PDB file of C-alpha atoms in Angstrom:
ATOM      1  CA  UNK A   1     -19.287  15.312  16.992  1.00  0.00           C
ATOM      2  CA  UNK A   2     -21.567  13.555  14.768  1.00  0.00           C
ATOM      3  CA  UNK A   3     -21.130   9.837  13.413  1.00  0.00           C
ATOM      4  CA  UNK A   4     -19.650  10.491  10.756  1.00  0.00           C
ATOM      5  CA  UNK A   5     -17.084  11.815  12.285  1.00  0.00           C
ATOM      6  CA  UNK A   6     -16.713   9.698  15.225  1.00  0.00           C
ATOM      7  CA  UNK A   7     -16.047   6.955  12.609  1.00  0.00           C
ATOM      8  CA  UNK A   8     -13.367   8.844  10.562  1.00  0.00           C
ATOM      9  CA  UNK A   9     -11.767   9.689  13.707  1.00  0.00           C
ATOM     10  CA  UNK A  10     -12.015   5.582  14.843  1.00  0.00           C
ATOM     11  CA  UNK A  11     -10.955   4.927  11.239  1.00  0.00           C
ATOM     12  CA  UNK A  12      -7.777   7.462  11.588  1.00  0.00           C
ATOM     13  CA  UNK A  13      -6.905   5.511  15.405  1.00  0.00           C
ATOM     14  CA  UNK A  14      -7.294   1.963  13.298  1.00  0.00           C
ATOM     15  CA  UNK A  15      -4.767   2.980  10.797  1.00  0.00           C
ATOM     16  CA  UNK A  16      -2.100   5.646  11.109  1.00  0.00           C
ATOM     17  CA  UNK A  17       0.467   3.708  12.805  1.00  0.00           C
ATOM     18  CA  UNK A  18       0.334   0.995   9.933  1.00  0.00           C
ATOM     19  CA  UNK A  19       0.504   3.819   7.556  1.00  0.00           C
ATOM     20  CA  UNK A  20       2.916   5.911   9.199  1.00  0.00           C
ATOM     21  CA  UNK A  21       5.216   2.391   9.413  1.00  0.00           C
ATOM     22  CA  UNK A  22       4.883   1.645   5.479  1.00  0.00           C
ATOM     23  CA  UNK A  23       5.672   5.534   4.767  1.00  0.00           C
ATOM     24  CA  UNK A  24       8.521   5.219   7.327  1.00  0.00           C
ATOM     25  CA  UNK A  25      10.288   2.106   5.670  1.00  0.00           C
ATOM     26  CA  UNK A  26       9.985   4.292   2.364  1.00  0.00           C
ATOM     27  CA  UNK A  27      11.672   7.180   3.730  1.00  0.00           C
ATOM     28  CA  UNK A  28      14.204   8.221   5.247  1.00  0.00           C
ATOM     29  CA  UNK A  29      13.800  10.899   7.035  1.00  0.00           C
ATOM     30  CA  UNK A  30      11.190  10.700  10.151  1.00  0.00           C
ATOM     31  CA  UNK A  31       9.366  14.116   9.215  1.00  0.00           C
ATOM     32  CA  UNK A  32       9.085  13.578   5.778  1.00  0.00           C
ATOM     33  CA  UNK A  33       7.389   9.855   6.090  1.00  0.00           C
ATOM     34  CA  UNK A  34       5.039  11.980   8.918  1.00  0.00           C
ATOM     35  CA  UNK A  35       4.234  14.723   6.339  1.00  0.00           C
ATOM     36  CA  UNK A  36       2.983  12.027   4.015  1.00  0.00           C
ATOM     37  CA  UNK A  37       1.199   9.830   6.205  1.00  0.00           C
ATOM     38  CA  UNK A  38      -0.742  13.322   6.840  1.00  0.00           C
ATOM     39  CA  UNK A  39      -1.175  13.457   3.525  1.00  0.00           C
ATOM     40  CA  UNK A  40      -2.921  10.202   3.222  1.00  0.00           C
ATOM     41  CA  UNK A  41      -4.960  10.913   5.793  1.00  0.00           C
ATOM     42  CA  UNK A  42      -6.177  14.391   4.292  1.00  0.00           C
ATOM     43  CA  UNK A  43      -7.009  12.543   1.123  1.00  0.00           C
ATOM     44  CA  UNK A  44      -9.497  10.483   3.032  1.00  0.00           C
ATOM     45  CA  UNK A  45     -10.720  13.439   4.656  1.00  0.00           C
ATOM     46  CA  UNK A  46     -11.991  14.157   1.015  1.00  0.00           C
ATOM     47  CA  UNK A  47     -12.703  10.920   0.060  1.00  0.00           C
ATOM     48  CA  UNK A  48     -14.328  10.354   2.998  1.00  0.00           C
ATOM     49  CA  UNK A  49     -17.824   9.794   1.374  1.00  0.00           C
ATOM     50  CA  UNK A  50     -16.782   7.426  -2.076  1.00  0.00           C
ATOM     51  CA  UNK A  51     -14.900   5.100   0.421  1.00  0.00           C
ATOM     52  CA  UNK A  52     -16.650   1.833   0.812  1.00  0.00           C
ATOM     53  CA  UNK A  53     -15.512   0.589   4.593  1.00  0.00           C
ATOM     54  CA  UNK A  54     -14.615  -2.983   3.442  1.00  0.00           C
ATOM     55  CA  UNK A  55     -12.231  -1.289   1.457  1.00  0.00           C
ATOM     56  CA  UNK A  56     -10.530   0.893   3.517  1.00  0.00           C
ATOM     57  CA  UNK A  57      -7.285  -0.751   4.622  1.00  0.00           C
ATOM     58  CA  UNK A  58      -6.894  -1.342   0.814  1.00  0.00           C
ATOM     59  CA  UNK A  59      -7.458   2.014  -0.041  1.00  0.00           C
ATOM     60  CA  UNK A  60      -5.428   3.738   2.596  1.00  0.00           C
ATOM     61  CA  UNK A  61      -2.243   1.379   1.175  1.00  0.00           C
ATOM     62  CA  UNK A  62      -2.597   2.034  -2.384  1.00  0.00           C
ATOM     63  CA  UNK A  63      -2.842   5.906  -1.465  1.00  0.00           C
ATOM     64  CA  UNK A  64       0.106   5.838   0.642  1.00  0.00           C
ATOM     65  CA  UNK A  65       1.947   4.375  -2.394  1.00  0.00           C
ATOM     66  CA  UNK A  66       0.544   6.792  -4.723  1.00  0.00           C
ATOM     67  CA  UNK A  67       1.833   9.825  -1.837  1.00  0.00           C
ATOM     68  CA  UNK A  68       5.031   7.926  -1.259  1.00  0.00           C
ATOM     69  CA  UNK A  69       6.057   8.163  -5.297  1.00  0.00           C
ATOM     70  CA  UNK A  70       4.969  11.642  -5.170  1.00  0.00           C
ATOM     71  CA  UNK A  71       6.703  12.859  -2.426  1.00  0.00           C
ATOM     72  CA  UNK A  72       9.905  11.435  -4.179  1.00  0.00           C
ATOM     73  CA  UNK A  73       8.276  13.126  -7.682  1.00  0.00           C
ATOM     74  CA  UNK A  74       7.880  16.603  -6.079  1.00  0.00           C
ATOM     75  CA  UNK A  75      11.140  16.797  -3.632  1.00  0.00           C
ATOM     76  CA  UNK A  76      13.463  15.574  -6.221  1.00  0.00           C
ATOM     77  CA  UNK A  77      14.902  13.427  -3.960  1.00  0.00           C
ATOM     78  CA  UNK A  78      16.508   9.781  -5.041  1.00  0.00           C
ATOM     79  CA  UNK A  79      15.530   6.368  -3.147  1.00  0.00           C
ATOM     80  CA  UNK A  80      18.461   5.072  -1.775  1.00  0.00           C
ATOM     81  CA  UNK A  81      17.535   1.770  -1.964  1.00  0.00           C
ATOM     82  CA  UNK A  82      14.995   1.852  -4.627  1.00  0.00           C
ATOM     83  CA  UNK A  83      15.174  -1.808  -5.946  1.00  0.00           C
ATOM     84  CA  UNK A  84      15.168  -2.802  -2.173  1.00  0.00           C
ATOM     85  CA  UNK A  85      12.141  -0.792  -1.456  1.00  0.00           C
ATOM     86  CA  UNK A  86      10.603  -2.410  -4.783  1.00  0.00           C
ATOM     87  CA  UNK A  87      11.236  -5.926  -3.250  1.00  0.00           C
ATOM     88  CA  UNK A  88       9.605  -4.749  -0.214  1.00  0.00           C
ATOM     89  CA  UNK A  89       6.365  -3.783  -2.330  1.00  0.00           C
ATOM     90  CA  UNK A  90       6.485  -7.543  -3.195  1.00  0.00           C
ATOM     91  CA  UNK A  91       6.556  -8.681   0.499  1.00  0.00           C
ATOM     92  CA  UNK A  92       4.113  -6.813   1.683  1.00  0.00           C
ATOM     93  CA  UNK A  93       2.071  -7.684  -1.834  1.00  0.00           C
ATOM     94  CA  UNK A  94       2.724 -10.938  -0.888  1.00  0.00           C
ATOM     95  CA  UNK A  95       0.831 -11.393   2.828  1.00  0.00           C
ATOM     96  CA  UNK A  96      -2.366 -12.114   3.189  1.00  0.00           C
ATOM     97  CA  UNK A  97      -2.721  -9.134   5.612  1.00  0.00           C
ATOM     98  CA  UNK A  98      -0.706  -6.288   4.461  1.00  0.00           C
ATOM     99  CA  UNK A  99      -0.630  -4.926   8.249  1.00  0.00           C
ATOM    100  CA  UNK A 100       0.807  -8.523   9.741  1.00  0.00           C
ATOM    101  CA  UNK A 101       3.809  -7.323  11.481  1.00  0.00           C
ATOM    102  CA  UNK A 102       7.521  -8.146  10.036  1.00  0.00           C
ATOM    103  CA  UNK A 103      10.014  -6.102  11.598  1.00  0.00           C
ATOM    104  CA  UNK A 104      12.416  -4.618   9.870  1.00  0.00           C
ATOM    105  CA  UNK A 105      14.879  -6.880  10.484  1.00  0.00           C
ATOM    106  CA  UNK A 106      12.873  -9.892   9.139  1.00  0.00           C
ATOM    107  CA  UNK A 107      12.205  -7.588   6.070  1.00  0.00           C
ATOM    108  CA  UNK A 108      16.094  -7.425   5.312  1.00  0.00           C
ATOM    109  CA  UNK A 109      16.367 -10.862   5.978  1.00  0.00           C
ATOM    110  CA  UNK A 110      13.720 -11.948   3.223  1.00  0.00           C
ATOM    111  CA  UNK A 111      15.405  -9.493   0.512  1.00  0.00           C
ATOM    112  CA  UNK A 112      19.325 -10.621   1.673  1.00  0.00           C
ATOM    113  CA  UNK A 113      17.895 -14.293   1.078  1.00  0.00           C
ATOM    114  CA  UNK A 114      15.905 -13.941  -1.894  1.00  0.00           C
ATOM    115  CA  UNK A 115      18.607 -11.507  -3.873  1.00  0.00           C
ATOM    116  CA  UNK A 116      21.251 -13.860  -2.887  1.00  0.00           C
ATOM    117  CA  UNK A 117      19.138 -16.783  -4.330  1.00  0.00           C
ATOM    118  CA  UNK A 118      19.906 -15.254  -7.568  1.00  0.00           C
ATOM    119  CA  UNK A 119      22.189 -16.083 -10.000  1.00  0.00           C
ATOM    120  CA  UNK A 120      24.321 -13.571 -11.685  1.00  0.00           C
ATOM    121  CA  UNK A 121      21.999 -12.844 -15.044  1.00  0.00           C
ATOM    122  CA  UNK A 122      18.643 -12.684 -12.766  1.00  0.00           C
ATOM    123  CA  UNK A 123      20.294 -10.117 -10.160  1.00  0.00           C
ATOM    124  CA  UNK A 124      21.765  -7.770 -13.679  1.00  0.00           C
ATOM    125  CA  UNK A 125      18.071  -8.531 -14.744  1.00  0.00           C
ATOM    126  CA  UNK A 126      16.810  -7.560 -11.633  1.00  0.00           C
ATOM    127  CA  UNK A 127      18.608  -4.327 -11.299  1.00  0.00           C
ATOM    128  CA  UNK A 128      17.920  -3.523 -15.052  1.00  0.00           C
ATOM    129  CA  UNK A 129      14.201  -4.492 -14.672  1.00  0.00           C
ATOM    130  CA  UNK A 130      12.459  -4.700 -11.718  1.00  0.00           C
ATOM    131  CA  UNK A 131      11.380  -1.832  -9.608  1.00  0.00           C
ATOM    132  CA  UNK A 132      10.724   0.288 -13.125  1.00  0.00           C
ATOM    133  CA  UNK A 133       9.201   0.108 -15.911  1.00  0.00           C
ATOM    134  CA  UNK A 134      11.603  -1.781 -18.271  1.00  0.00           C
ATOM    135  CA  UNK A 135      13.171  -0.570 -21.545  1.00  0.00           C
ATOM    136  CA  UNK A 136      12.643  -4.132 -23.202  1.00  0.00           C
ATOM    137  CA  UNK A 137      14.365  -2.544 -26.050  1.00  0.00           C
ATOM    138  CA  UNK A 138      17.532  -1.443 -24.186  1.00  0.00           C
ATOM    139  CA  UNK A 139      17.802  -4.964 -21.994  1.00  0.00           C
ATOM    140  CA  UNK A 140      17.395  -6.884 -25.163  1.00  0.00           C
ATOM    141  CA  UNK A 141      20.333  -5.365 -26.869  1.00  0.00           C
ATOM    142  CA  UNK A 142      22.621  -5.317 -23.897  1.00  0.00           C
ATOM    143  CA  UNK A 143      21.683  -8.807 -23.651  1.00  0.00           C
ATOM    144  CA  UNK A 144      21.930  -9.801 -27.213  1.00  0.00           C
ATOM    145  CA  UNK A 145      18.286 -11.545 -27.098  1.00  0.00           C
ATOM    146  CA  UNK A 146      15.253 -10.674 -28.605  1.00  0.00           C
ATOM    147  CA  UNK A 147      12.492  -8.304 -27.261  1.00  0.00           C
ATOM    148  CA  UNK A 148      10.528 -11.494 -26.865  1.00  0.00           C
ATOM    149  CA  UNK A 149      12.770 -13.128 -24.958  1.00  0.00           C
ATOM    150  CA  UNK A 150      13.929 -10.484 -22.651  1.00  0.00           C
ATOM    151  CA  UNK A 151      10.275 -10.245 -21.786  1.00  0.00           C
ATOM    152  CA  UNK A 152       9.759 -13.658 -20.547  1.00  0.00           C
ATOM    153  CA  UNK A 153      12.882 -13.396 -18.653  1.00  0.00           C
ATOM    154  CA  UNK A 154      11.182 -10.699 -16.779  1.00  0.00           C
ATOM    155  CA  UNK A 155       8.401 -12.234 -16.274  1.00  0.00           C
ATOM    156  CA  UNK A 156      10.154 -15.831 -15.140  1.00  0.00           C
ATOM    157  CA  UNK A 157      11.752 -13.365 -12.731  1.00  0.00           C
ATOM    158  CA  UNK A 158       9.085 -11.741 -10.880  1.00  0.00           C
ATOM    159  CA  UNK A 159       7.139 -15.428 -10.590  1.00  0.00           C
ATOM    160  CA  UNK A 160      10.538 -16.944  -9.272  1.00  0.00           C
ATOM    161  CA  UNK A 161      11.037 -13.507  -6.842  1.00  0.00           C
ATOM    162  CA  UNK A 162       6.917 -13.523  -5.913  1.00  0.00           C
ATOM    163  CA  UNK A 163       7.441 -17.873  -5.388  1.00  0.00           C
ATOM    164  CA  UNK A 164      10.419 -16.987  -2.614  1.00  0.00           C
ATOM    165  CA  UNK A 165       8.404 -14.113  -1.318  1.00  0.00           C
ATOM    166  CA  UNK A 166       5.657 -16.393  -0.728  1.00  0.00           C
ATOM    167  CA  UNK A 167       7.904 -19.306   0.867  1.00  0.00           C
ATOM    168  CA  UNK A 168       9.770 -16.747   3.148  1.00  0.00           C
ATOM    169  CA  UNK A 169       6.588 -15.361   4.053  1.00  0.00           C
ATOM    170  CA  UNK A 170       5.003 -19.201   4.883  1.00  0.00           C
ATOM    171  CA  UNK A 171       7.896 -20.208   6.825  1.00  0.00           C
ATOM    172  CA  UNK A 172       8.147 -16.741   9.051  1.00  0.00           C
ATOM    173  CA  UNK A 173       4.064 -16.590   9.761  1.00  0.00           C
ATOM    174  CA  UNK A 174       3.264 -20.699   9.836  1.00  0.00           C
TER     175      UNK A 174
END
């Protein structure tokens, strides 16, 4: 084998079980999360020359997102916990090093915590808002408030959700 290759192949070692493990936790079934950490893999097979090292980890996550919402595109299939797995975005957003290990256990932890810090407006609003690209227009008139308004309620949300991700995250790794 050449270099080149000898890297990819070190590069595919480094990675795959972190990428397999965020595919898993989207997923359900076993095969199906292996089938698209393949597919992340493949795609830097082709993208093997535009993709600068420093960047790697980086780019392997955001493709592994990108596969992720495709696989649930192309199969048809429904998340069951799609809000949850939106939260979990956030965590893993959230830490310095998206590879530091949580288990899944201390994942459910931070969303039971952080969900049941809200009230019962910010979890409707969180259902209605977060996860998806919100219909300001809809959530404004369910919640008799202007399209103004409704949009800084959002966005007071996901600071106040990010601000206990971050506090979680600080007590678990400090």
């Amino acid at each position: 084998m050449n270099g080149k290759s000898d890297n990819l192949n070190e590069i595919i070692e480094q990675y795959y079980s972190d990428i397999y493990k965020y595919c898993r936790r989207r997923i359900d079934n076993v095969n199906d999360a292996y089938d698209v950490t393949q597919d992340v893999f493949l795609a830097l097979c082709e993208s093997w020359e535009t993709v600068a090292p420093e960047k790697m980890q980086a780019w392997l996550l955001r493709v592994a997102k990108f596969k992720v919402d495709d696989f649930y595109r192309e199969t048809g299939k429904i998340r069951k916990n799609f809000i949850l797995d939106e939260l979990d975005e956030q965590i893993h957003g959230a830490l310095t090093n998206p590879f530091d290990e949580l288990s899944d256990a201390e994942i459910d932890e931070i969303k039971a915590n952080i969900l049941g810090a809200l009230d019962a407006d910010e979890l409707l609003l969180y259902h209605g808002a977060i996860g998806k690209k919100p219909d300001y227009t809809a959530l404004s008139a369910e919640n008799n408030v202007s399209e103004a308004t409704m949009r800084q309620r959002v966005s007071r949300l996901k600071l106040k959700l990010m601000k206990s991700i971050r506090g979680f995250l600080s007590a678990i790794f400090l």
